[in-house]
XYZ file of C-alpha atoms in Angstrom:
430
model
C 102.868 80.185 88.524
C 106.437 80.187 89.775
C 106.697 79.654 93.134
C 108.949 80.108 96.218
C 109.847 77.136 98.920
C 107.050 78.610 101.196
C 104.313 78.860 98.561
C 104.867 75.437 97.204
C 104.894 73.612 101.032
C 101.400 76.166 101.632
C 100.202 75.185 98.520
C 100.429 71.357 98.895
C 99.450 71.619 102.593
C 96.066 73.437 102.006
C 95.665 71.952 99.031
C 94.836 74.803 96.654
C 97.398 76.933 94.396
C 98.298 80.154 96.722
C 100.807 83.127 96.153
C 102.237 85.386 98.743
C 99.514 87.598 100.792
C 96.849 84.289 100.703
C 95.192 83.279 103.796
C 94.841 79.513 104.139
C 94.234 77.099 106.847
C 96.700 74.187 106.708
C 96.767 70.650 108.690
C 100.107 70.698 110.706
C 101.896 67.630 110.890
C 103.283 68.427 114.057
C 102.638 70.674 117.416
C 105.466 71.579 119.866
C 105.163 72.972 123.348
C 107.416 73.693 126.099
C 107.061 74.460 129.835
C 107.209 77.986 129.280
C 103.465 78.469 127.601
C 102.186 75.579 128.835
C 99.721 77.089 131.506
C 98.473 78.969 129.045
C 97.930 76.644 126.120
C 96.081 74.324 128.697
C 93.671 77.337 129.798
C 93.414 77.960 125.840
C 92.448 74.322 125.368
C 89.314 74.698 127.966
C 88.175 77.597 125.995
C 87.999 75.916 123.194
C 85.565 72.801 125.051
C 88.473 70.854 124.066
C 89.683 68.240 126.824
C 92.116 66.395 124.515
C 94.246 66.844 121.888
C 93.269 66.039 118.431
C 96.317 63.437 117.895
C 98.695 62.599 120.506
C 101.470 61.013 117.958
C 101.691 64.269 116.567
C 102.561 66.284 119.744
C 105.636 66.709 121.491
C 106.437 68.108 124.704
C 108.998 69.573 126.464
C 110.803 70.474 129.455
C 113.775 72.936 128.365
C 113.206 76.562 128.843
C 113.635 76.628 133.009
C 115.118 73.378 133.351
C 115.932 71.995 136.112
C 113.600 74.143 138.172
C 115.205 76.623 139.438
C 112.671 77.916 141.888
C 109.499 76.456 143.939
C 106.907 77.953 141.591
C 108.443 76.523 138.162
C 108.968 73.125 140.217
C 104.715 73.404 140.515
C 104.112 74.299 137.255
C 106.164 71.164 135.930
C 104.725 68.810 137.730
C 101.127 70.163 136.316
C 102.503 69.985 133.067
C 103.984 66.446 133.745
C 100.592 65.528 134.841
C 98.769 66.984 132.067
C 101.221 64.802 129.078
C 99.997 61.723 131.481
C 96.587 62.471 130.951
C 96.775 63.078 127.405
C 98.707 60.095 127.258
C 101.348 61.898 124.559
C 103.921 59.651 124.518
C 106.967 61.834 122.901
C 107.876 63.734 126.383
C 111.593 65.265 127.174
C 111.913 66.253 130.542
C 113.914 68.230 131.754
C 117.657 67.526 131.190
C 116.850 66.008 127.413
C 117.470 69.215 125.560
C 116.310 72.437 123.729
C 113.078 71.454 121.945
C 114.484 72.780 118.320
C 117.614 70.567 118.723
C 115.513 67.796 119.622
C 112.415 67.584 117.052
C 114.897 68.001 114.059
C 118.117 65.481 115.771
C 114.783 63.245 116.412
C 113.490 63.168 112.991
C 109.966 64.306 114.264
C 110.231 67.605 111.702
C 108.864 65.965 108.390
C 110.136 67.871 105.321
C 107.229 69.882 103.337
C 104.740 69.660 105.948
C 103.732 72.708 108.461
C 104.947 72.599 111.832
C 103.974 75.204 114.844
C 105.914 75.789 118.056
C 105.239 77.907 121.202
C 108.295 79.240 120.653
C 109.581 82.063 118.258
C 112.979 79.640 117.095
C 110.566 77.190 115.607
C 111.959 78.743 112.196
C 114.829 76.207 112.976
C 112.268 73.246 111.325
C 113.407 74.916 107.843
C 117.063 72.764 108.592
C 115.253 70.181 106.879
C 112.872 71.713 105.011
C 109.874 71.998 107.010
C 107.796 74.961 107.256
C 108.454 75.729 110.692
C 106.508 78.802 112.768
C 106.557 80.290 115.989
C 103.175 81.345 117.557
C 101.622 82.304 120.921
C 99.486 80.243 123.870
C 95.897 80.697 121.626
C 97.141 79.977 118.474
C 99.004 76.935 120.158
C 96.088 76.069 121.587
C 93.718 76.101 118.304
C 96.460 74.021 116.900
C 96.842 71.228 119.515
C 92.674 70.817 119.674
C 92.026 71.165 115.721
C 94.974 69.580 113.946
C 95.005 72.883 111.458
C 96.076 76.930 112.223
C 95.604 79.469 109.742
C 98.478 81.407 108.115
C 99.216 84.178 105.354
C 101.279 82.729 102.503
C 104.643 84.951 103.421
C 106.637 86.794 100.509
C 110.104 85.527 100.609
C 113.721 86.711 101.022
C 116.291 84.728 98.506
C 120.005 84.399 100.458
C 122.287 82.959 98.439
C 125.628 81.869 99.671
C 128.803 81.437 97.565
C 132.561 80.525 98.037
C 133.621 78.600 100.357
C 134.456 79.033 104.323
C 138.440 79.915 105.352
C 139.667 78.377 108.846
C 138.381 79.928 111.473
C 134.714 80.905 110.315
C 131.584 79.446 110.673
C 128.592 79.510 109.756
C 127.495 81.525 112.721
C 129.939 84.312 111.069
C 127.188 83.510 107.847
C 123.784 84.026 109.302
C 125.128 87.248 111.738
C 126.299 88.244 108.483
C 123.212 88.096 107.163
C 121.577 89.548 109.787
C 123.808 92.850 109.333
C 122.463 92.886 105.548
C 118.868 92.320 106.460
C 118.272 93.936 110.010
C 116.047 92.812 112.533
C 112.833 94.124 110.966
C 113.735 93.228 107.468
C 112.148 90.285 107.260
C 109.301 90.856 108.900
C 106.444 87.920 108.515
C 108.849 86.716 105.596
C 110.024 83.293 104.796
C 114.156 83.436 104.287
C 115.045 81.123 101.762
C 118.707 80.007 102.000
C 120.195 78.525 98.948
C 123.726 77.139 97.880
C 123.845 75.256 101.627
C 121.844 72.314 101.347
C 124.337 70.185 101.792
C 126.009 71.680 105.070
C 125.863 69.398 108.270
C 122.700 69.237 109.767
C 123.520 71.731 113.136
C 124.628 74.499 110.572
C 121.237 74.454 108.753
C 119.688 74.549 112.299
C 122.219 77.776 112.784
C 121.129 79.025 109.745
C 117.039 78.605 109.878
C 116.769 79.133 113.443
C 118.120 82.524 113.690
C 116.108 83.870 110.619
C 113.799 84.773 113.443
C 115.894 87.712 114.552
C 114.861 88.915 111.224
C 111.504 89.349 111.785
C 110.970 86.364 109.170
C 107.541 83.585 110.035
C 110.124 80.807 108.561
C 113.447 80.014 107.857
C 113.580 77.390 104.705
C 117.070 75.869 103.545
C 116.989 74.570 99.890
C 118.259 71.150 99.004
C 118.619 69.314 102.108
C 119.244 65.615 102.270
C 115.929 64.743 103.803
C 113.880 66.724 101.304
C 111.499 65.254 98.772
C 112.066 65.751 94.939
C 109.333 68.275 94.718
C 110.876 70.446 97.207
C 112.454 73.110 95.691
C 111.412 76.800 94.539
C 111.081 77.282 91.456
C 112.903 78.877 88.886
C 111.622 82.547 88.310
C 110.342 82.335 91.628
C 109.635 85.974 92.823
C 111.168 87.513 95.517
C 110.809 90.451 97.901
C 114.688 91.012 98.264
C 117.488 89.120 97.139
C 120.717 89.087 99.204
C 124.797 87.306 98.542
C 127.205 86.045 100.777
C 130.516 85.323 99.790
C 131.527 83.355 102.222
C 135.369 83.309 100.896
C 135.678 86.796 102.035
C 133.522 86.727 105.176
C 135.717 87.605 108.198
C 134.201 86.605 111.918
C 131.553 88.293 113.097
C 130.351 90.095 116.169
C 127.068 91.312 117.378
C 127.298 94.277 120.082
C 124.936 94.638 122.400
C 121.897 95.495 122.265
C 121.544 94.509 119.020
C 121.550 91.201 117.199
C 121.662 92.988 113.776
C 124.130 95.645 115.346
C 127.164 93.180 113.910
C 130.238 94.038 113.093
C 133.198 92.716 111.763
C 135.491 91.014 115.050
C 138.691 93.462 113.713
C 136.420 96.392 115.260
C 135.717 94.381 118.456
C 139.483 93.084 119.578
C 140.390 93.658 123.037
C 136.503 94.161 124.552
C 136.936 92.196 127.816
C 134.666 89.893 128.493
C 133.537 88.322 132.452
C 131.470 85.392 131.192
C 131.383 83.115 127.819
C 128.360 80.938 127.471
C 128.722 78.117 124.829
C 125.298 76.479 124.018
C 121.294 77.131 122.801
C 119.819 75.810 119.795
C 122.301 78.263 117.912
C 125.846 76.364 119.184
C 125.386 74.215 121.731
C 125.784 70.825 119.255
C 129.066 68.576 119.239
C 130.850 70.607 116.357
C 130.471 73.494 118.429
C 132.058 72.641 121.641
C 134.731 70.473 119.421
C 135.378 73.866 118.374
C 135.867 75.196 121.416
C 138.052 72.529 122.572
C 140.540 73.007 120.218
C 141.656 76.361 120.810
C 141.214 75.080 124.931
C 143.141 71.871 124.715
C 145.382 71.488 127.607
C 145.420 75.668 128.433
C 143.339 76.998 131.107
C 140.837 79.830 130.390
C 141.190 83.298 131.834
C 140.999 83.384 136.170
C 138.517 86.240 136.076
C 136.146 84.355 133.342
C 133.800 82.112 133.492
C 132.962 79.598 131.007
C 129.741 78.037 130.756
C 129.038 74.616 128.256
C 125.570 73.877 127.889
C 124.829 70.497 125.119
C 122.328 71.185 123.323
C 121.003 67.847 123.671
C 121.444 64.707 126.142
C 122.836 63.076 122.209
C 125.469 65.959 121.510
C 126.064 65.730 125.965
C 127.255 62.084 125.499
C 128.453 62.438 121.788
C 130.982 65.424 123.630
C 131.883 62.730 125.950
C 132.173 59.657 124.100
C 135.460 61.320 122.194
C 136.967 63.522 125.501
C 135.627 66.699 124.355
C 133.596 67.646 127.640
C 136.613 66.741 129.589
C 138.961 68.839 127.655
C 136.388 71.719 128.270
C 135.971 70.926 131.747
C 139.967 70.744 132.246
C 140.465 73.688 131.146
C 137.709 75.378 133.822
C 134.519 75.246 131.901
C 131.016 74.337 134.360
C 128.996 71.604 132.293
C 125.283 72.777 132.468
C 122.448 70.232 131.975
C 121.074 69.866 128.401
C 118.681 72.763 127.739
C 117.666 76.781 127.115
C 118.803 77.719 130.752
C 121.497 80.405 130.095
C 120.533 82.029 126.947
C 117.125 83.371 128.623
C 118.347 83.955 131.975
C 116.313 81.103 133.332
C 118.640 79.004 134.642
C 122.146 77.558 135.434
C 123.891 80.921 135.322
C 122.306 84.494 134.926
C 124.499 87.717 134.322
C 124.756 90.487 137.112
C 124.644 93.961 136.388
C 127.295 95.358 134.402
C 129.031 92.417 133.679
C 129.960 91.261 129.757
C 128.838 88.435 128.495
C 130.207 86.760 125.015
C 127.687 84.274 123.854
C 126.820 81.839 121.350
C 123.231 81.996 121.530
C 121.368 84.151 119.225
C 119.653 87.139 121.489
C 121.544 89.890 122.502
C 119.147 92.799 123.738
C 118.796 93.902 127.288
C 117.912 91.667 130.246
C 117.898 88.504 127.777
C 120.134 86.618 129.947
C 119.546 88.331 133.237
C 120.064 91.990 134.829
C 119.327 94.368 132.203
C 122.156 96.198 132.976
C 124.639 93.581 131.871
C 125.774 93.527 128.153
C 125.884 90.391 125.915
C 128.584 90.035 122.718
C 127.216 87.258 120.190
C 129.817 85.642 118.358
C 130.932 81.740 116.918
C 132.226 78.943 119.452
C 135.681 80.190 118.484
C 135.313 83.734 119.132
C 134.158 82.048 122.483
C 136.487 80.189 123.188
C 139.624 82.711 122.605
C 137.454 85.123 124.825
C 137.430 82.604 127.527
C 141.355 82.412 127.557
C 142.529 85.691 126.908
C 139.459 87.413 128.687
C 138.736 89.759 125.303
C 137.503 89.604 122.280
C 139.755 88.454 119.844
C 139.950 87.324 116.038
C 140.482 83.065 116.370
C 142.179 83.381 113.369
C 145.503 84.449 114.469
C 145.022 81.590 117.605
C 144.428 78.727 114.877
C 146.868 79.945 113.060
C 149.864 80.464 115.690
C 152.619 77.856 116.990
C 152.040 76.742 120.530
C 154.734 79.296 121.022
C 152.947 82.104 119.240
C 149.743 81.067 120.693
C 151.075 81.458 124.591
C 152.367 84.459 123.761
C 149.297 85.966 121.885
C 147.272 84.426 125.357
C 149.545 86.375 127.571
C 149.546 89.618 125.530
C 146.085 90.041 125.302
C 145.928 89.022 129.155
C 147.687 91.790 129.793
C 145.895 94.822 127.460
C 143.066 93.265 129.896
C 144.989 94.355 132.906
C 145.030 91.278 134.738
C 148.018 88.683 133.988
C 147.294 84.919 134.523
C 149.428 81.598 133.245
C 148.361 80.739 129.898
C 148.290 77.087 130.665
């Protein structure tokens, strides 16, 4: 039989030939929980008549999702969790400060490639950057994992995405999964694995871009094909079936935007230019690595963003934090009027180190876009690249970072200043 990425991981990890639509109970080679579910999975635990976990090298714990505590309540429930990793003695423990949990188990190397991984949290897809299966579940399922070593799964049909051509100046691969988000829709991958092919080879934090947000298509896993940390065996095979198959050129892509409240409501940024904009957030598992704020720092460099905006820069990771500052990119960002944020999820869920207030417009980097996501749920939330950001933070709108990239410092002021004032509110460009 000829076999996707996802049935021949399934296959090997239950050890039995399965197809698509098989139930099978698999050995996970790793567990990941956060501070969010933790109650929970600790109440789930005592159902079970478990007191420990069945192997405490292969857990790892985290500290990301309201982190630092922002309130007296979360502050309690961290220091239970704190206590519990103590008495479990699980020795790989980020606190909070470290990171987001995806960033870290994949940076970390702690996301082996063919084996089964479950997180309490849906953006475990983002495992697939290196070619792990990688799946999101709740607090019971969590649970049954942490006290049995094993979960239980139905082998998922998969989606084939193959990308071709090569990216112009000025999009990213952000532009490629919104992209194919617009093709597939949020439900059109539903329980799916999304197998993404002709990007093996792309730097690690774009696979993460790309695996991670195959979750806002509905799909159980997000599997990139030929990675550098993938085993011989792991590829699909040829004549592999597939429920849909979808191309990107990415030669002709153009930057993309998602309009709220949305994420597969994207469109191209043409249709989006001038949408002004009170906050840009520049972080989450999605952007929030080096790349991305380097990104950002080189349409900022030396120029001042927009008096009525606020930027927020949120590392991904306490690795990409000092990475940004090891070559001056945090302090170009914070020059030009950006707030550093401590390493974690914070923003993007409204937890956190800055929440929206009604009716203000957001333009973020993350990858959730629907109402109340970040905070009131009367705010609205763009998604776009760390470029699109990073114009929006200047000029206050939405712009194409094309033409910014592109310009001579002369052009560039006076495309800063232009825009500035279609927004109706004139400020020095630098």
């Amino acid at each position: 039989m000829n076999k996707s990425l996802a049935e021949k991981i399934l296959s090997r990890a239950s050890g039995r030939e399965v197809r698509a639509g098989d139930l099978v109970i698999v050995p996970v080679s790793r567990v990941m929980v956060h501070d969010s579910v933790i109650d929970a999975v600790m109440a789930g635990l005592r159902d079970l008549g478990k007191e420990r976990v069945w192997d405490t090298s292969k857990v790892c714990v985290f500290v990301d999702h309201a982190a630092p505590a922002p309130t007296p309540v979360v502050a309690d429930s961290h220091r239970v969790l704190r206590e519990w990793v103590r008495a479990q003695r699980i020795p790989t423990f980020y606190d909070a400060g470290e990171g987001v949990c995806h960033q870290i188990m994949v940076e970390e190397g702690y996301c082996e490639p063919g084996t089964v991984i479950v997180g309490s949290d849906s953006h475990s897809n983002s495992y697939g950057a290196v070619g792990a299966f990688g799946a999101g579940m709740g607090a019971t399922d969590i649970a049954v994992a942490l006290g049995l070593g094993r979960t239980w799964l139905r082998v998922p049909e998969s989606i084939k995405v193959t990308f071709t051509g090569t990216l112009r100046r000025g999009i990213t691969m952000k532009d490629a999964i919104m992209r194919v988000v617009r093709e597939i829709g949020t439900d059109g991958a539903r329980y799916a694995c999304v197998e993404f092919h002709g990007v093996g080879g792309l730097p690690q934090g774009d696979r993460i871009t790309l695996a991670g947000m195959t979750t806002e298509m509905g799909a159980k896993a997000g599997l990139v094909v030929g990675t550098p940390e993938a085993p011989d065996w792991l590829w699909p095979d040829s004549g592999a079936s597939y429920l849909r198959e979808v191309t990107i050129d990415l030669s002709t892509l153009e930057p993309q935007i998602a309009v709220p409240p949305r994420v597969d409501q994207v469109i191209d940024v043409s249709a989006a230019i001038g949408q002004p904009v009170d906050i840009v957030f520049l972080g989450s598992c999605t952007n929030g690595r080096l790349v991305d704020m380097q990104q950002a720092a080189s349409v900022l460099r030396g120029r001042r963003i927009h008096p009525r905006v606020r930027l927020e820069v949120v590392p991904a990771s306490r690795r990409q934090l000092e990475l940004a500052m090891q070559d001056g990119t945090l302090q170009i960002l914070s020059a030009a009027g950006a707030v550093i944020g401590s390493s974690g999820c914070g923003p993007c869920l409204g937890r956190t180190g800055g929440v929206l207030a009604a009716d203000e417009v957001c333009l973020s980097t993350a990858n959730r876009n629907y109402k109340g996501r970040m905070g009131s749920p009367n705010a609205s939330i763009y998604l776009g690249s760390p470029l699109v950001a990073a114009v929006a933070a200047l000029t206050g709108v939405i712009d194409d970072p094309r033409d910014y990239l592109e310009a001579t410092d002369a052009q560039f002021d006076a495309l800063v200043e232009r825009r500035r004032a279609e927004r109706g509110d004139r400020g020095a460009t630098s």
